[in-house]
PDB file of N, CA and C in Angstrom:
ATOM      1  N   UNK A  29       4.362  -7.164   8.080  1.00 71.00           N
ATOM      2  CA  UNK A  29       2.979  -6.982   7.669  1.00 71.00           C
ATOM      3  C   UNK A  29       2.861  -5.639   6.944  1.00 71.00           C
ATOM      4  N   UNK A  30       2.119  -5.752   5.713  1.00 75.00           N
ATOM      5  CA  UNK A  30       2.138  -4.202   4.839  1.00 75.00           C
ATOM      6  C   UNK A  30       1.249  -3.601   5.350  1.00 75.00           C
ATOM      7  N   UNK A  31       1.430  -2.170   5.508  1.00 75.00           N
ATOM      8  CA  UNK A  31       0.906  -1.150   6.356  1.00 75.00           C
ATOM      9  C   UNK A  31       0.584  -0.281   4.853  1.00 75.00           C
ATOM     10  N   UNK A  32      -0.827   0.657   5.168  1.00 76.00           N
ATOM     11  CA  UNK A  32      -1.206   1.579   4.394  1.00 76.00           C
ATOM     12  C   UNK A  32       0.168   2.467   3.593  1.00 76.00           C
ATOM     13  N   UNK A  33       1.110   3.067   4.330  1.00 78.00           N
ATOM     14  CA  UNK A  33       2.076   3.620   4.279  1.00 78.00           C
ATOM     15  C   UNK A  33       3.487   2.627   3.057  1.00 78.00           C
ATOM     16  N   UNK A  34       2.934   1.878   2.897  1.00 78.00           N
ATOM     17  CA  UNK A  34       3.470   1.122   1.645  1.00 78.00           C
ATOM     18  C   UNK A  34       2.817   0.663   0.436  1.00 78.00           C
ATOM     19  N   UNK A  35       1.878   1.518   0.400  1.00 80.00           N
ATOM     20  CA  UNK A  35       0.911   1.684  -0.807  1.00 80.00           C
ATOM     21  C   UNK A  35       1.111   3.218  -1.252  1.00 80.00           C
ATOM     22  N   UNK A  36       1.483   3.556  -2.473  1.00 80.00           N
ATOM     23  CA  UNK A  36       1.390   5.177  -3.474  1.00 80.00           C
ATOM     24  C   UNK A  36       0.770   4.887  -4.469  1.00 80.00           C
ATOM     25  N   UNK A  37      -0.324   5.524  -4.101  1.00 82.00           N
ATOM     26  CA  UNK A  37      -1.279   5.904  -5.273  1.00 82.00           C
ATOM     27  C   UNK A  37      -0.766   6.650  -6.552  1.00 82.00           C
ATOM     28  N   UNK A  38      -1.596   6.041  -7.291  1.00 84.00           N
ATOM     29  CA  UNK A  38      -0.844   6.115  -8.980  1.00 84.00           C
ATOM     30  C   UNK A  38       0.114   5.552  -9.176  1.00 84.00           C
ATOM     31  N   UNK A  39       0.871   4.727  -8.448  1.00 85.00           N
ATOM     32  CA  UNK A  39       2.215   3.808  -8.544  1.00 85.00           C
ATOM     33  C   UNK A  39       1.433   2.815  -9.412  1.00 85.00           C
ATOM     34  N   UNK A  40       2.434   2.989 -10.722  1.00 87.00           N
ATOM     35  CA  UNK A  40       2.149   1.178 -11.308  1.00 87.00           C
ATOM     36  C   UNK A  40       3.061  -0.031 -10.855  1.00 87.00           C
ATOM     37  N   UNK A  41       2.315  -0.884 -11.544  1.00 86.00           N
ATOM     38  CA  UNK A  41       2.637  -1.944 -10.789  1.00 86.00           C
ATOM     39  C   UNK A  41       2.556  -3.296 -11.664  1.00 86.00           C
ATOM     40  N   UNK A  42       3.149  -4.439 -11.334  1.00 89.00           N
ATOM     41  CA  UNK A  42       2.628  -5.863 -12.341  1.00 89.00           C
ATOM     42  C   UNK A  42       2.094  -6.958 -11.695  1.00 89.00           C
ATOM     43  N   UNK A  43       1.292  -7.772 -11.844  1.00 89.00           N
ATOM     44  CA  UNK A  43       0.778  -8.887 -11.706  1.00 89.00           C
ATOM     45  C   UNK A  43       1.053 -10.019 -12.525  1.00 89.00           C
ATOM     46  N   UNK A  44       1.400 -11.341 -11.918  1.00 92.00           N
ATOM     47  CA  UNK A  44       1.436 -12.542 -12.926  1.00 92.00           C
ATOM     48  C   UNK A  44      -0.308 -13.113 -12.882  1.00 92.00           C
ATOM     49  N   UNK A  45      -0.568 -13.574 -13.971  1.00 92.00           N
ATOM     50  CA  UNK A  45      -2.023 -15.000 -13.793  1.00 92.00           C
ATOM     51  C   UNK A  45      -1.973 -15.144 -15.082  1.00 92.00           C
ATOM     52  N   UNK A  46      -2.209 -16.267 -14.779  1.00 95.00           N
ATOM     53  CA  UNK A  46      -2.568 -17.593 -15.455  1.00 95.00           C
ATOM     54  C   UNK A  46      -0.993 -17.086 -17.082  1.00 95.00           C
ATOM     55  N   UNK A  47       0.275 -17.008 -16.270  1.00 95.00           N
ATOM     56  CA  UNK A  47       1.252 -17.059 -16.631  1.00 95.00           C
ATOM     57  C   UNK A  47       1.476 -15.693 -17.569  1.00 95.00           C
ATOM     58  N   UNK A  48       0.438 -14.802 -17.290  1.00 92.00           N
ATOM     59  CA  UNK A  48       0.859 -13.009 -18.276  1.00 92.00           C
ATOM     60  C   UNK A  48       0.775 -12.413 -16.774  1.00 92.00           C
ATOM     61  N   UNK A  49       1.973 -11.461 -17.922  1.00 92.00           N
ATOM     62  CA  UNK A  49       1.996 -10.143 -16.811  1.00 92.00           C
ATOM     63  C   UNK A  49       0.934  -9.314 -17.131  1.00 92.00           C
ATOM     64  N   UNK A  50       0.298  -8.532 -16.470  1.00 90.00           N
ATOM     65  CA  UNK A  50      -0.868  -7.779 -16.087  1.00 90.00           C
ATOM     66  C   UNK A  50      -0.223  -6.734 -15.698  1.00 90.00           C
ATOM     67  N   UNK A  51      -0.054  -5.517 -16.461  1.00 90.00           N
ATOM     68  CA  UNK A  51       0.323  -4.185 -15.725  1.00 90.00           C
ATOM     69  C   UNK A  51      -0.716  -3.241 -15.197  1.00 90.00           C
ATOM     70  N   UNK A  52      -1.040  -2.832 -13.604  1.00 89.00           N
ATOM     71  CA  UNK A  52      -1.965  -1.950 -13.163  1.00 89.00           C
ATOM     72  C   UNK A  52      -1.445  -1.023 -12.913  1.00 89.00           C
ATOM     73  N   UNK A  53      -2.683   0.104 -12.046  1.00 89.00           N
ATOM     74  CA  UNK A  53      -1.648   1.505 -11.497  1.00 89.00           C
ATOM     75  C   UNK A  53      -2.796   1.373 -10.247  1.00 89.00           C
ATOM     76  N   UNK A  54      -2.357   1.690  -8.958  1.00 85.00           N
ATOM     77  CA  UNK A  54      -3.068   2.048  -8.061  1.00 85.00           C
ATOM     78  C   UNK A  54      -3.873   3.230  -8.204  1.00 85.00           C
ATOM     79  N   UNK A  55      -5.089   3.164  -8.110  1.00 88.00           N
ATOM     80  CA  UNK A  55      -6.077   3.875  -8.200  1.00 88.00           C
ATOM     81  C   UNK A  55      -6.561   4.613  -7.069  1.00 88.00           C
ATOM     82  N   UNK A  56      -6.976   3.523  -5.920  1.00 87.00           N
ATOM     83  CA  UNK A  56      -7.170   4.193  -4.766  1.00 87.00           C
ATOM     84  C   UNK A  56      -6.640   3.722  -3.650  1.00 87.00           C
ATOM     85  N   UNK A  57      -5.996   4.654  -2.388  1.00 84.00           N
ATOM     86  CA  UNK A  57      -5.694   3.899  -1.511  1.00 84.00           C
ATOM     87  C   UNK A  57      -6.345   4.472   0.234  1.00 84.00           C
ATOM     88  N   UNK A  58      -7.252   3.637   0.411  1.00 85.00           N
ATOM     89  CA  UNK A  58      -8.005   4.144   1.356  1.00 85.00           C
ATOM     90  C   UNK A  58      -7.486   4.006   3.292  1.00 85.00           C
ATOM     91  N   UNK A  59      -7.024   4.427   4.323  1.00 83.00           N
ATOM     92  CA  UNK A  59      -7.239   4.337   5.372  1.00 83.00           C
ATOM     93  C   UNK A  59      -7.993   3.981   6.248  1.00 83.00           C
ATOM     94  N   UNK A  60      -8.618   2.426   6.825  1.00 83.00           N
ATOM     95  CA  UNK A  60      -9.412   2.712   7.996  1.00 83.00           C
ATOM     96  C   UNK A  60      -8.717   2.404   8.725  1.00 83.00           C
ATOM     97  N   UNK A  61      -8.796   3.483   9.714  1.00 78.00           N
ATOM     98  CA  UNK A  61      -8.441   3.622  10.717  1.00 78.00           C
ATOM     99  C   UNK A  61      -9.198   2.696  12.251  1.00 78.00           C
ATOM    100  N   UNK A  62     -10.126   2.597  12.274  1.00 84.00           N
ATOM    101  CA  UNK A  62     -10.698   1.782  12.894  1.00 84.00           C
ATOM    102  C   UNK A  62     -10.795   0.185  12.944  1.00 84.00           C
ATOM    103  N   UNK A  63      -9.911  -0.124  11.821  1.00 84.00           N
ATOM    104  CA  UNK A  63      -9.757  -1.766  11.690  1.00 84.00           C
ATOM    105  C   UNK A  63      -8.896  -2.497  13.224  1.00 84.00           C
ATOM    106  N   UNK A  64      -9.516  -3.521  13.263  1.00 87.00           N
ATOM    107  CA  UNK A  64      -9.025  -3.759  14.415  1.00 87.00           C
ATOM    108  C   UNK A  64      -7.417  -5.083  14.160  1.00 87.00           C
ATOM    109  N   UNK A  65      -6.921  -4.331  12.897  1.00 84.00           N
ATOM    110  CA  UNK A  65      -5.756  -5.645  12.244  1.00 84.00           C
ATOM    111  C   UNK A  65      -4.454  -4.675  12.445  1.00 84.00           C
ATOM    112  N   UNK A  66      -3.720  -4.965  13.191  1.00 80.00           N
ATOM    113  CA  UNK A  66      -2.099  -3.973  13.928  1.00 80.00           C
ATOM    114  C   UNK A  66      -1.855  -3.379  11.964  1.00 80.00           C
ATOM    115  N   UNK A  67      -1.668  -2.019  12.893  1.00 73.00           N
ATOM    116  CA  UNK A  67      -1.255  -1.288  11.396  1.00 73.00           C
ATOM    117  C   UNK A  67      -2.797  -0.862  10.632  1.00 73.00           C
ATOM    118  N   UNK A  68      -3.670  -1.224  11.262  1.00 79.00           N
ATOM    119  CA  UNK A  68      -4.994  -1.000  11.076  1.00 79.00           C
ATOM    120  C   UNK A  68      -5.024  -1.182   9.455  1.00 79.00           C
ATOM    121  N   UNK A  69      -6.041  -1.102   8.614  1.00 86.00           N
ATOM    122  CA  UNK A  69      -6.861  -1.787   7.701  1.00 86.00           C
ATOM    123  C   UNK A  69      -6.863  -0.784   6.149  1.00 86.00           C
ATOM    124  N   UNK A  70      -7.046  -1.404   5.056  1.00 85.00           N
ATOM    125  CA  UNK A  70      -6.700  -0.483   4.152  1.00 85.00           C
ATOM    126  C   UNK A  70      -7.125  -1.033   2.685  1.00 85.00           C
ATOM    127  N   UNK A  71      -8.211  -0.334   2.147  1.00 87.00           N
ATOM    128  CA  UNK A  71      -8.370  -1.246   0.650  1.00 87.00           C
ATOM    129  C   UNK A  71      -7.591  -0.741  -0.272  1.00 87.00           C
ATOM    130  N   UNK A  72      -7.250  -1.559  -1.227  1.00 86.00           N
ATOM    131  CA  UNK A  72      -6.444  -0.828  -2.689  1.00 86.00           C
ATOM    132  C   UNK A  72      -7.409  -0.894  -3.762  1.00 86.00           C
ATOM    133  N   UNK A  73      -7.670  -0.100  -4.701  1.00 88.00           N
ATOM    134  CA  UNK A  73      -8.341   0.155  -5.961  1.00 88.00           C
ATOM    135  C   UNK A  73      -7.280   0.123  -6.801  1.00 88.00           C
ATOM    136  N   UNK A  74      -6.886  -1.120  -7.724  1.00 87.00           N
ATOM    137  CA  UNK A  74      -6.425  -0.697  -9.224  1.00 87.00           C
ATOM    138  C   UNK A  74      -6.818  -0.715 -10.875  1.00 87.00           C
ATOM    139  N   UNK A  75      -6.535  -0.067 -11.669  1.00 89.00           N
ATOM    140  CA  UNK A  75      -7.148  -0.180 -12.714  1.00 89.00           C
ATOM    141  C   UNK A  75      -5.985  -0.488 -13.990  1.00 89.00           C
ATOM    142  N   UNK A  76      -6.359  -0.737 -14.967  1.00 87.00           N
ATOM    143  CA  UNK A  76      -5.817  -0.680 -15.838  1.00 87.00           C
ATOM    144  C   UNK A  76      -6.634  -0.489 -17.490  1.00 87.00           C
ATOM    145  N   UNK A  77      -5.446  -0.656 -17.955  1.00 81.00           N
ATOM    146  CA  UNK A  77      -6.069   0.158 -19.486  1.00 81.00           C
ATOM    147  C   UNK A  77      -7.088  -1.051 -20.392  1.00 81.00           C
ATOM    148  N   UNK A  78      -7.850  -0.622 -20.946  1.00 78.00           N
ATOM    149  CA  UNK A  78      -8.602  -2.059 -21.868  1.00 78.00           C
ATOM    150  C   UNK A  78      -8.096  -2.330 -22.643  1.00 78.00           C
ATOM    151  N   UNK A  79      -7.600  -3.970 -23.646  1.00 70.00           N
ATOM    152  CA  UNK A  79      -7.050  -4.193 -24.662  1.00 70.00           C
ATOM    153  C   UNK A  79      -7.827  -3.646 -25.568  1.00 70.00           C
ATOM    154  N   UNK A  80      -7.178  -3.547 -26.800  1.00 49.00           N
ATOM    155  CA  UNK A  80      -8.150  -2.925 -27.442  1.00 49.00           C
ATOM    156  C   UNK A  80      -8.845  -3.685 -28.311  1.00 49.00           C
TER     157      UNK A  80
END
């Protein structure tokens, strides 16, 4: 199970859909600590650049 601690912020990264790769970068990576899910709970923010 992925734990907060396997998320680095500003790490890019790729996505497949609807058959393209999608390159992001982690934006944000938040801690709650209070989640009640083993390894407790954690949102990711990523962004990427606009086509132009």
């Amino acid at each position: 199970m992925a734990s907060v601690s396997d998320f680095e912020q500003g790490k890019p990264f790729t996505v497949e859909a609807s058959g393209r790769q999608i390159p992001l970068e982690l934006s944000v990576v938040n801690n709650i600590a209070a989640a009640p899910r083993k390894g407790g709970g954690f949102p990711l923010l990523a962004s990427r650049e606009r086509n132009p």
